[in-house]
């Protein structure tokens, strides 16, 4: 660790529980004799060596801890609001500095967002994806060293992490010139509608998979309509033909980790139902590879993702990142107002 170690009294204040010096832990454990013990593996090798545990039961503990994180309490939701609010300000900073990015590179966007993250939070929650032009079709572009060219799109996927380590995870896809071309708008609007369809499925009692299915079905219908995959829509969806252009799932739980609760039990998470207090992303996208000769040339190299952070409420959901514009018209109006 860097910096001075926290005092025991400080640890007790922060954690609200009695604390003892960790240097005595192995002896304390030995003095306790053979008591049933489970440990989260991969965190502290010395501690792992000092206790006798069972791999399967340790995995159960990890799963149970992950399950516990599925529903956020009021304090956690407050932290997530802070993360999202700072992220909204970071996105506006990036729009305000777009002309400086055009004059330099994607790095300017990365640095601009990072400045907001460090000023208001602890750090970025994950490596910012500042993907201009056909970099937007790469899952996930974090090299961020390409040119930012008017007429192309900028896909910005970034999140501020709070001092308490909760992170936001938001994406906007922006026309660098301030205005979408007709094809860019067509793709953008399809993704927007798919996200709306996903939002409608985020409510308590709904199966977790529903929002993904609703978004993906919408995109499948558009891809069939445009002639890029063969219909009928139901058959195309069952075969997963849309995946060539949608590339990823439509969202995930969010919290202390960007992909939160990853160790949670399948029946509690992906096969479970949504409950008030769960926070998840809804992030449909369409990606047309620059070398895909099966689509018309003007579609190649277009990548669009729109990602918001939703909390499930008693009534349905609240979009925590609603402070950022989403529809193509709103995005253009926002850029006209703030773009520097
Ligand atoms: N930022 C990574 C993701 O959206 O999952
Ligand atoms: Mn995400
Ligand atoms: Mn993201």
XYZ file of C-alpha atoms and ligand atoms in Angstrom:
347
model
C 0.000 0.000 0.000
C 1.035 3.641 -0.477
C 0.868 6.248 2.270
C 0.539 5.890 6.018
C -1.361 2.846 7.299
C -4.750 3.690 8.835
C -4.885 3.734 12.629
C -7.056 1.107 14.323
C -9.313 3.866 15.644
C -9.765 5.214 12.099
C -10.633 1.752 10.806
C -13.227 1.355 13.585
C -14.781 4.712 12.684
C -14.958 3.900 8.983
C -16.224 0.329 9.388
C -18.353 0.810 12.509
C -17.089 -2.460 14.047
C -14.458 -3.419 16.611
C -11.055 -3.876 14.922
C -7.844 -5.605 16.031
C -4.301 -5.424 14.671
C -4.095 -7.597 11.553
C -0.565 -8.670 12.476
C -2.024 -10.813 15.257
C -4.605 -12.454 13.040
C -2.807 -15.687 12.202
C -2.045 -16.350 15.892
C -5.608 -15.494 16.853
C -6.872 -17.922 14.242
C -4.530 -20.664 15.484
C -5.631 -19.998 19.075
C -9.224 -20.428 18.009
C -8.556 -24.084 17.113
C -10.392 -25.957 14.384
C -13.476 -23.873 13.735
C -15.349 -24.021 10.423
C -13.740 -21.337 8.271
C -14.318 -19.976 4.809
C -12.151 -17.454 3.028
C -12.360 -15.297 -0.088
C -9.426 -16.674 -2.043
C -6.973 -14.643 -4.062
C -6.910 -11.658 -1.689
C -4.382 -12.443 1.057
C -2.038 -15.419 0.450
C -0.653 -15.315 4.015
C -4.107 -15.582 5.500
C -5.053 -18.299 3.041
C -2.018 -20.295 4.189
C -2.970 -19.814 7.840
C -6.431 -21.386 7.646
C -7.744 -24.742 6.550
C -10.687 -24.370 4.217
C -12.472 -26.198 1.479
C -12.315 -24.891 -2.099
C -15.951 -25.633 -2.854
C -17.204 -23.950 0.323
C -14.973 -20.938 -0.315
C -16.553 -20.621 -3.771
C -19.960 -20.687 -2.056
C -18.866 -17.804 0.180
C -17.735 -15.787 -2.829
C -21.065 -16.453 -4.526
C -23.023 -15.498 -1.401
C -21.075 -12.242 -1.016
C -21.761 -11.479 -4.671
C -25.478 -12.251 -4.139
C -25.526 -9.767 -1.229
C -24.417 -7.035 -3.600
C -27.318 -7.523 -5.993
C -29.626 -5.187 -4.064
C -28.174 -1.822 -3.071
C -29.237 -0.093 0.149
C -30.078 3.611 0.392
C -26.502 4.633 1.199
C -25.126 2.672 -1.753
C -27.697 4.235 -4.064
C -26.588 7.659 -2.825
C -23.005 6.786 -3.743
C -24.070 5.553 -7.169
C -25.958 8.790 -7.762
C -22.767 10.692 -6.974
C -20.815 8.519 -9.433
C -23.371 9.055 -12.185
C -23.725 12.797 -11.539
C -19.961 13.290 -11.796
C -19.962 11.176 -14.936
C -22.629 13.409 -16.489
C -20.404 16.421 -15.790
C -17.430 14.547 -17.267
C -19.323 13.885 -20.502
C -20.277 17.559 -20.762
C -16.594 18.472 -20.237
C -15.704 16.208 -23.171
C -18.271 17.841 -25.436
C -17.017 21.272 -24.398
C -13.484 20.231 -25.383
C -14.344 18.406 -28.592
C -12.574 20.882 -30.878
C -9.375 20.408 -28.869
C -9.745 16.648 -29.356
C -10.177 17.204 -33.105
C -6.929 19.154 -33.005
C -5.132 16.374 -31.083
C -6.621 12.875 -30.637
C -8.866 10.582 -28.601
C -6.330 11.102 -25.785
C -7.751 14.583 -25.235
C -11.133 13.051 -24.486
C -9.586 10.478 -22.163
C -7.665 13.155 -20.276
C -10.650 15.471 -20.049
C -12.846 12.793 -18.515
C -10.027 11.649 -16.227
C -9.631 15.187 -14.871
C -13.296 15.198 -13.775
C -12.962 11.713 -12.279
C -9.943 12.700 -10.199
C -11.382 16.049 -9.155
C -14.709 14.728 -7.947
C -14.086 11.059 -7.312
C -11.340 8.561 -6.645
C -10.574 7.536 -10.221
C -12.261 6.245 -13.353
C -14.163 3.022 -12.627
C -12.604 1.314 -15.663
C -10.407 2.305 -18.577
C -12.326 4.957 -20.528
C -13.326 3.942 -24.046
C -12.811 7.001 -26.271
C -13.490 5.486 -29.668
C -13.679 7.818 -32.649
C -14.512 6.664 -36.182
C -14.270 2.924 -36.765
C -12.623 2.378 -33.351
C -16.222 2.387 -32.112
C -16.668 -1.040 -33.704
C -13.904 -2.532 -31.529
C -15.046 -4.077 -28.266
C -13.585 -2.334 -26.129
C -11.201 0.312 -27.523
C -9.094 1.740 -24.665
C -5.909 2.583 -26.579
C -7.459 5.991 -27.251
C -4.729 7.238 -29.568
C -6.646 7.721 -32.805
C -7.753 10.866 -34.621
C -11.067 12.577 -33.912
C -12.468 13.508 -37.309
C -15.549 15.676 -37.985
C -18.148 13.703 -39.944
C -17.434 10.545 -37.900
C -18.860 9.387 -34.594
C -17.264 9.377 -31.162
C -18.334 6.544 -28.853
C -17.493 7.554 -25.295
C -17.936 4.891 -22.604
C -16.722 6.124 -19.233
C -17.572 6.218 -15.550
C -16.415 8.103 -12.484
C -15.642 6.006 -9.410
C -16.488 7.618 -6.060
C -14.150 7.714 -3.076
C -16.224 4.828 -1.722
C -15.359 2.922 -4.959
C -18.833 2.742 -6.549
C -18.727 3.357 -10.274
C -20.979 4.630 -13.036
C -20.887 3.077 -16.539
C -22.308 5.358 -19.213
C -21.980 5.531 -22.997
C -22.953 8.208 -25.457
C -22.250 8.159 -29.188
C -21.794 11.648 -30.550
C -21.507 13.087 -34.054
C -18.138 14.851 -33.929
C -19.380 17.590 -36.298
C -22.422 18.134 -34.063
C -24.873 16.654 -36.608
C -25.568 13.021 -37.525
C -25.410 11.990 -41.188
C -28.614 10.259 -42.388
C -27.071 6.755 -42.045
C -25.548 7.522 -38.645
C -28.939 8.789 -37.491
C -30.686 5.678 -38.834
C -28.367 3.416 -36.825
C -28.496 5.683 -33.778
C -32.294 5.808 -33.752
C -32.542 2.018 -33.996
C -30.235 1.662 -30.979
C -32.198 4.331 -29.116
C -35.482 2.506 -29.780
C -33.871 -0.769 -28.683
C -32.798 0.904 -25.458
C -36.331 2.225 -24.906
C -37.635 -1.331 -25.403
C -35.071 -2.537 -22.851
C -36.016 0.189 -20.353
C -39.677 -0.869 -20.536
C -38.678 -4.340 -19.312
C -36.839 -3.032 -16.227
C -39.343 -3.346 -13.384
C -39.660 -5.370 -10.178
C -40.643 -8.980 -10.745
C -39.511 -8.999 -14.383
C -37.069 -11.755 -15.323
C -33.546 -10.303 -15.540
C -33.165 -11.531 -19.116
C -36.220 -9.619 -20.383
C -34.543 -6.268 -21.032
C -31.795 -7.951 -23.038
C -34.336 -9.881 -25.067
C -36.501 -6.819 -25.740
C -33.536 -4.782 -26.977
C -32.081 -7.576 -29.063
C -35.419 -8.367 -30.694
C -35.815 -4.751 -31.704
C -32.365 -4.663 -33.268
C -33.023 -7.983 -35.007
C -36.183 -6.530 -36.573
C -34.261 -3.504 -37.857
C -31.439 -5.646 -39.270
C -33.986 -7.808 -41.097
C -35.779 -4.702 -42.388
C -32.488 -3.284 -43.691
C -31.705 -6.579 -45.416
C -28.510 -7.333 -43.448
C -29.821 -10.591 -42.001
C -32.450 -12.950 -43.273
C -35.941 -12.992 -41.700
C -38.424 -13.758 -40.447
C -37.483 -11.859 -37.286
C -38.383 -14.644 -34.827
C -36.287 -17.176 -36.693
C -33.364 -14.754 -37.053
C -33.548 -14.047 -33.319
C -33.708 -17.741 -32.375
C -30.642 -18.380 -34.535
C -28.865 -15.336 -33.062
C -28.128 -13.874 -36.495
C -28.222 -10.344 -35.056
C -25.207 -11.067 -32.862
C -22.846 -10.411 -35.739
C -23.861 -6.740 -35.459
C -24.845 -6.455 -31.778
C -21.676 -8.201 -30.569
C -22.335 -8.066 -26.802
C -25.004 -8.540 -24.164
C -27.339 -5.639 -23.372
C -26.241 -4.922 -19.816
C -25.090 -6.057 -16.414
C -25.327 -5.264 -12.725
C -23.360 -2.231 -11.598
C -21.910 -1.218 -8.235
C -18.492 -1.551 -6.623
C -17.367 -3.319 -9.791
C -18.322 -2.187 -13.254
C -19.484 -5.751 -13.921
C -20.841 -6.145 -10.422
C -21.971 -9.400 -8.806
C -20.090 -11.412 -11.425
C -19.770 -14.337 -9.007
C -23.444 -14.290 -8.006
C -25.361 -17.520 -8.428
C -27.010 -17.890 -11.836
C -30.413 -18.437 -10.268
C -30.070 -15.157 -8.334
C -28.679 -13.100 -11.220
C -29.164 -13.980 -14.898
C -31.924 -16.496 -14.195
C -33.390 -14.347 -11.410
C -35.960 -11.557 -11.310
C -35.412 -7.848 -10.821
C -35.946 -6.400 -7.348
C -36.110 -2.805 -6.104
C -32.591 -1.575 -5.338
C -30.868 -3.463 -8.127
C -28.771 -1.216 -10.373
C -28.039 -2.302 -13.918
C -26.893 -0.929 -17.236
C -28.991 -1.045 -20.391
C -26.585 -0.686 -23.295
C -27.683 -1.943 -26.695
C -25.402 -1.289 -29.631
C -24.900 -1.873 -33.344
C -21.466 -2.244 -34.868
C -20.677 -2.447 -38.587
C -17.090 -3.539 -39.107
C -14.990 -1.377 -41.466
C -14.136 -4.449 -43.587
C -17.652 -5.913 -43.745
C -18.360 -6.109 -47.453
C -21.896 -7.407 -46.837
C -23.159 -3.942 -45.866
C -23.126 -0.799 -48.037
C -19.935 1.213 -47.830
C -21.427 4.143 -45.942
C -22.476 1.805 -43.096
C -18.974 0.400 -42.618
C -17.091 1.621 -39.574
C -20.186 2.879 -37.765
C -20.480 1.822 -34.131
C -23.231 3.091 -31.854
C -23.877 2.240 -28.218
C -26.123 4.067 -25.756
C -25.661 3.044 -22.134
C -27.542 4.220 -19.065
C -27.569 3.195 -15.411
C -30.984 2.236 -14.054
C -32.121 1.501 -10.523
C -35.136 -0.757 -10.130
C -37.805 0.970 -8.006
C -41.097 -0.232 -6.469
C -42.945 1.247 -9.470
C -40.557 0.384 -12.290
C -37.180 2.048 -12.657
C -35.347 5.329 -12.472
C -32.695 6.229 -15.014
C -29.856 7.604 -12.883
C -28.076 8.955 -15.972
C -31.112 10.794 -17.359
C -29.124 14.027 -16.971
C -27.455 13.241 -20.300
C -29.377 13.616 -23.566
C -30.212 10.356 -25.329
C -32.300 10.784 -28.470
C -30.545 11.923 -31.651
C -32.320 15.301 -31.567
C -31.465 15.839 -27.889
C -27.824 14.929 -28.509
C -27.553 17.407 -31.388
C -29.211 20.172 -29.344
C -26.878 19.465 -26.406
C -23.832 19.590 -28.651
C -24.996 22.834 -30.267
C -25.180 24.306 -26.777
C -21.964 22.989 -25.250
C -19.575 21.912 -28.010
C -16.365 23.871 -27.888
N -17.729 -0.177 -19.903
C -17.824 -1.573 -20.137
C -19.203 -2.009 -20.286
O -20.027 -1.245 -20.718
O -19.574 -3.076 -19.916
Mn -21.596 -1.592 -19.265
Mn -19.800 0.868 -20.561
